[in-house]
mmCIF file of C-alpha atoms in Angstrom:
data_model
loop_
_atom_site.group_PDB
_atom_site.id
_atom_site.type_symbol
_atom_site.label_atom_id
_atom_site.label_comp_id
_atom_site.label_asym_id
_atom_site.label_seq_id
_atom_site.Cartn_x
_atom_site.Cartn_y
_atom_site.Cartn_z
ATOM 1 C CA MET C 85 -9.057 42.816 27.773
ATOM 2 C CA ILE C 86 -5.965 41.284 26.227
ATOM 3 C CA ASP C 87 -4.120 42.320 29.467
ATOM 4 C CA ALA C 88 -6.703 40.436 31.438
ATOM 5 C CA ILE C 89 -6.247 37.325 29.292
ATOM 6 C CA LEU C 90 -2.468 37.554 29.526
ATOM 7 C CA HIS C 91 -2.034 38.331 33.286
ATOM 8 C CA LYS C 92 -5.182 37.555 35.443
ATOM 9 C CA PRO C 93 -6.409 34.271 36.473
ATOM 10 C CA PRO C 94 -9.853 33.246 35.092
ATOM 11 C CA ALA C 95 -12.922 33.515 37.162
ATOM 12 C CA PRO C 96 -13.980 30.274 39.012
ATOM 13 C CA LEU C 97 -16.228 28.153 36.918
ATOM 14 C CA ARG C 98 -18.078 26.868 40.029
ATOM 15 C CA GLY C 99 -19.149 30.377 40.764
ATOM 16 C CA LEU C 100 -20.826 30.539 37.447
ATOM 17 C CA ASN C 101 -22.299 27.093 37.608
ATOM 18 C CA GLY C 102 -22.344 25.052 40.825
ATOM 19 C CA ALA C 103 -23.067 21.675 39.013
ATOM 20 C CA ILE C 104 -19.541 21.590 37.724
ATOM 21 C CA PRO C 105 -17.413 19.092 39.436
ATOM 22 C CA ALA C 106 -14.222 20.367 41.372
ATOM 23 C CA GLU C 107 -12.061 18.100 39.433
ATOM 24 C CA LEU C 108 -13.331 19.223 36.038
ATOM 25 C CA GLU C 109 -12.759 22.835 37.238
ATOM 26 C CA ARG C 110 -9.172 21.797 38.212
ATOM 27 C CA ILE C 111 -8.685 20.281 34.582
ATOM 28 C CA ILE C 112 -10.103 23.314 32.959
ATOM 29 C CA LEU C 113 -7.932 25.774 35.111
ATOM 30 C CA LYS C 114 -4.951 23.860 34.359
ATOM 31 C CA CYS C 115 -5.499 24.115 30.587
ATOM 32 C CA LEU C 116 -5.824 27.990 31.063
ATOM 33 C CA ASP C 117 -2.751 28.468 33.411
ATOM 34 C CA LYS C 118 -0.787 31.566 32.390
ATOM 35 C CA GLU C 119 2.528 29.657 32.779
ATOM 36 C CA PRO C 120 3.174 27.162 29.963
ATOM 37 C CA GLU C 121 5.121 24.761 32.164
ATOM 38 C CA ASN C 122 2.129 24.248 34.547
ATOM 39 C CA ARG C 123 -0.258 23.398 31.685
ATOM 40 C CA TYR C 124 -0.690 19.968 30.270
ATOM 41 C CA GLN C 125 2.367 19.240 28.093
ATOM 42 C CA SER C 126 0.411 16.951 25.575
ATOM 43 C CA ALA C 127 -3.093 16.093 24.732
ATOM 44 C CA LYS C 128 -2.339 12.539 26.024
ATOM 45 C CA GLU C 129 -1.983 13.860 29.616
ATOM 46 C CA LEU C 130 -5.147 15.779 29.239
ATOM 47 C CA VAL C 131 -7.084 12.567 28.044
ATOM 48 C CA VAL C 132 -5.585 10.723 31.127
ATOM 49 C CA ASP C 133 -7.049 13.260 33.375
ATOM 50 C CA LEU C 134 -10.428 13.413 31.610
ATOM 51 C CA ARG C 135 -10.821 9.621 31.691
ATOM 52 C CA ARG C 136 -10.076 9.537 35.445
ATOM 53 C CA LEU C 137 -12.782 12.149 35.992
ATOM 54 C CA GLU C 138 -15.250 10.154 34.025
ATOM 55 C CA VAL C 139 -14.582 6.771 35.971
ATOM 56 C CA LYS C 140 -15.015 8.672 39.101
ATOM 57 C CA SER C 141 -18.286 10.522 38.112
ATOM 58 C CA THR C 142 -19.925 7.398 36.565
ATOM 59 C CA GLY C 143 -18.276 4.608 38.565
ATOM 60 C CA VAL C 144 -17.818 2.578 35.218
ATOM 61 C CA ALA C 145 -14.574 1.884 33.673
ATOM 62 C CA VAL C 146 -13.893 3.821 30.335
ATOM 63 C CA ALA C 147 -13.812 1.597 27.363
ATOM 64 C CA VAL C 148 -10.249 1.294 25.840
ATOM 65 C CA PRO C 149 -10.196 3.443 22.752
ATOM 66 C CA LEU C 150 -10.174 1.600 19.563
ATOM 67 C CA ARG C 151 -6.700 0.574 18.276
ATOM 68 C CA LYS C 152 -5.523 1.691 14.920
ATOM 69 C CA ARG C 153 -5.410 -1.125 12.426
ATOM 70 C CA PRO C 154 -1.851 -1.924 11.526
ATOM 71 C CA ARG C 155 -0.643 -0.550 8.256
ATOM 72 C CA TRP C 156 -0.195 -4.036 6.681
ATOM 73 C CA TRP C 157 -3.896 -4.381 6.986
ATOM 74 C CA LEU C 158 -4.282 -1.479 4.622
ATOM 75 C CA VAL C 159 -1.588 -2.665 2.207
ATOM 76 C CA LEU C 160 -3.250 -6.022 1.923
ATOM 77 C CA SER C 161 -6.788 -4.417 1.388
ATOM 78 C CA ILE C 162 -5.428 -2.176 -1.394
ATOM 79 C CA GLY C 163 -3.357 -4.932 -2.891
ATOM 80 C CA GLY C 164 -6.420 -7.315 -2.833
ATOM 81 C CA THR C 165 -8.559 -4.607 -4.589
ATOM 82 C CA GLY C 166 -5.891 -4.153 -7.171
ATOM 83 C CA VAL C 167 -5.648 -7.828 -7.863
ATOM 84 C CA CYS C 168 -9.354 -8.065 -8.128
ATOM 85 C CA ALA C 169 -9.377 -5.142 -10.639
ATOM 86 C CA LEU C 170 -6.781 -6.970 -12.838
ATOM 87 C CA ILE C 171 -8.476 -10.129 -12.801
ATOM 88 C CA ALA C 172 -11.852 -8.377 -13.805
ATOM 89 C CA ALA C 173 -10.097 -6.534 -16.619
ATOM 90 C CA ALA C 174 -8.494 -9.804 -17.829
ATOM 91 C CA LEU C 175 -11.663 -11.563 -17.932
ATOM 92 C CA LEU C 176 -13.398 -8.621 -19.852
ATOM 93 C CA LEU C 177 -10.494 -8.190 -22.261
ATOM 94 C CA TRP C 178 -9.790 -11.898 -22.865
ATOM 95 C CA PRO C 179 -12.243 -12.359 -25.885
ATOM 96 C CA ARG C 180 -10.716 -9.289 -27.610
ATOM 97 C CA PHE C 181 -7.143 -10.541 -27.429
ATOM 98 C CA THR C 182 -7.766 -14.194 -28.209
ATOM 99 C CA HIS C 183 -10.351 -13.547 -31.067
ATOM 100 C CA ASN C 184 -9.028 -15.029 -34.387
ATOM 101 C CA GLN C 185 -9.507 -12.661 -37.145
ATOM 102 C CA ASN C 186 -9.784 -15.469 -39.666
ATOM 103 C CA ALA C 187 -12.219 -17.560 -37.432
ATOM 104 C CA GLY C 188 -15.138 -17.147 -39.821
ATOM 105 C CA LEU C 189 -13.144 -17.842 -43.012
ATOM 106 C CA PRO C 190 -12.457 -21.280 -44.524
ATOM 107 C CA ALA C 191 -8.955 -22.568 -44.389
ATOM 108 C CA LEU C 192 -7.049 -22.229 -47.521
ATOM 109 C CA ARG C 193 -5.886 -25.374 -49.217
ATOM 110 C CA TRP C 194 -4.054 -26.369 -52.387
ATOM 111 C CA GLU C 195 -5.930 -28.604 -54.812
ATOM 112 C CA GLN C 196 -4.988 -29.905 -58.141
ATOM 113 C CA LEU C 197 -7.424 -28.589 -60.777
ATOM 114 C CA THR C 198 -5.989 -30.590 -63.767
ATOM 115 C CA ASN C 199 -4.595 -33.888 -64.620
ATOM 116 C CA PHE C 200 -2.339 -32.597 -67.373
ATOM 117 C CA ASN C 201 1.062 -34.248 -67.797
ATOM 118 C CA ASP C 202 2.951 -31.014 -68.455
ATOM 119 C CA SER C 203 3.006 -28.008 -66.118
ATOM 120 C CA ALA C 204 0.337 -25.282 -65.912
ATOM 121 C CA GLU C 205 1.834 -21.926 -65.017
ATOM 122 C CA ILE C 206 0.879 -18.349 -64.454
ATOM 123 C CA PRO C 207 -2.692 -19.022 -62.900
ATOM 124 C CA ALA C 208 -5.033 -16.056 -62.906
ATOM 125 C CA LEU C 209 -8.392 -15.719 -61.463
ATOM 126 C CA SER C 210 -11.349 -14.415 -63.595
ATOM 127 C CA ARG C 211 -12.919 -10.998 -62.580
ATOM 128 C CA ASP C 212 -16.135 -12.728 -61.204
ATOM 129 C CA GLY C 213 -13.939 -15.383 -59.423
ATOM 130 C CA LYS C 214 -15.490 -18.291 -60.837
ATOM 131 C CA LEU C 215 -12.840 -19.302 -63.440
ATOM 132 C CA VAL C 216 -9.225 -19.930 -63.358
ATOM 133 C CA ALA C 217 -7.082 -19.418 -66.285
ATOM 134 C CA PHE C 218 -3.527 -20.639 -66.799
ATOM 135 C CA VAL C 219 -0.922 -21.313 -69.236
ATOM 136 C CA ARG C 220 0.023 -24.760 -70.323
ATOM 137 C CA GLY C 221 2.674 -26.229 -72.177
ATOM 138 C CA PRO C 222 6.099 -25.246 -73.338
ATOM 139 C CA VAL C 223 4.973 -23.887 -76.900
ATOM 140 C CA VAL C 224 2.641 -21.403 -75.199
ATOM 141 C CA LEU C 225 5.251 -20.288 -72.607
ATOM 142 C CA GLU C 226 7.891 -19.838 -75.398
ATOM 143 C CA PHE C 227 5.327 -17.763 -77.454
ATOM 144 C CA LEU C 228 4.617 -15.507 -74.510
ATOM 145 C CA ARG C 229 8.419 -15.036 -73.667
ATOM 146 C CA THR C 230 8.936 -14.083 -77.351
ATOM 147 C CA ARG C 231 6.186 -11.529 -77.358
ATOM 148 C CA ALA C 232 7.420 -10.212 -74.148
ATOM 149 C CA ARG C 233 10.971 -9.580 -75.478
ATOM 150 C CA SER C 234 9.662 -8.106 -78.617
ATOM 151 C CA GLY C 235 7.612 -5.496 -76.640
ATOM 152 C CA SER C 236 4.282 -6.468 -78.011
ATOM 153 C CA ILE C 237 3.162 -7.519 -74.627
ATOM 154 C CA SER C 238 3.090 -4.550 -72.125
ATOM 155 C CA ALA C 239 3.804 -5.237 -68.451
ATOM 156 C CA GLY C 240 0.636 -5.570 -66.200
ATOM 157 C CA ARG C 241 -1.658 -5.697 -69.170
ATOM 158 C CA PRO C 242 -3.684 -8.931 -69.689
ATOM 159 C CA THR C 243 -2.749 -10.855 -72.971
ATOM 160 C CA LEU C 244 -4.917 -13.756 -74.423
ATOM 161 C CA PRO C 245 -3.095 -15.897 -76.929
ATOM 162 C CA THR C 246 -5.306 -17.418 -79.494
ATOM 163 C CA HIS C 247 -4.788 -20.403 -81.809
ATOM 164 C CA GLU C 248 -3.839 -18.007 -84.661
ATOM 165 C CA ASP C 249 -0.898 -16.585 -82.630
ATOM 166 C CA ARG C 250 0.756 -19.991 -82.280
ATOM 167 C CA PRO C 251 4.038 -20.387 -84.197
#
């Protein structure tokens, strides 16, 4: 069988089916020719002959095949899709990046709490946050400095001077 495929010509197709046109048989036999140089050298040549056969058999011109779209069309469509995706991501993420962490908190401001002529120093907030305590006057400041030097006030521990402690 392999010898027949390699060396013997194929049986005539019109002998098997009389309805096959002679031109189609010629095209098929050219495809099956034993000598490679006698066959179609490209698929384009085969398509040309098949189109000629179709025009002859139908009498209607064959529609021109669809042209391939240029590659720039593909680049533009992919680029446009990418730009749309970036815009959508920016719109979705915009509130997250522009959200102000302190938007719900009132603005901090400095207010004078006393109308003393001398300075009020070392302010401290009470544990419940309702009161502000501070040291006022040079006599109290000197007292605290003296106690701190003598070691009777330990660092980081609250000290409440009373009127008995005044010099």
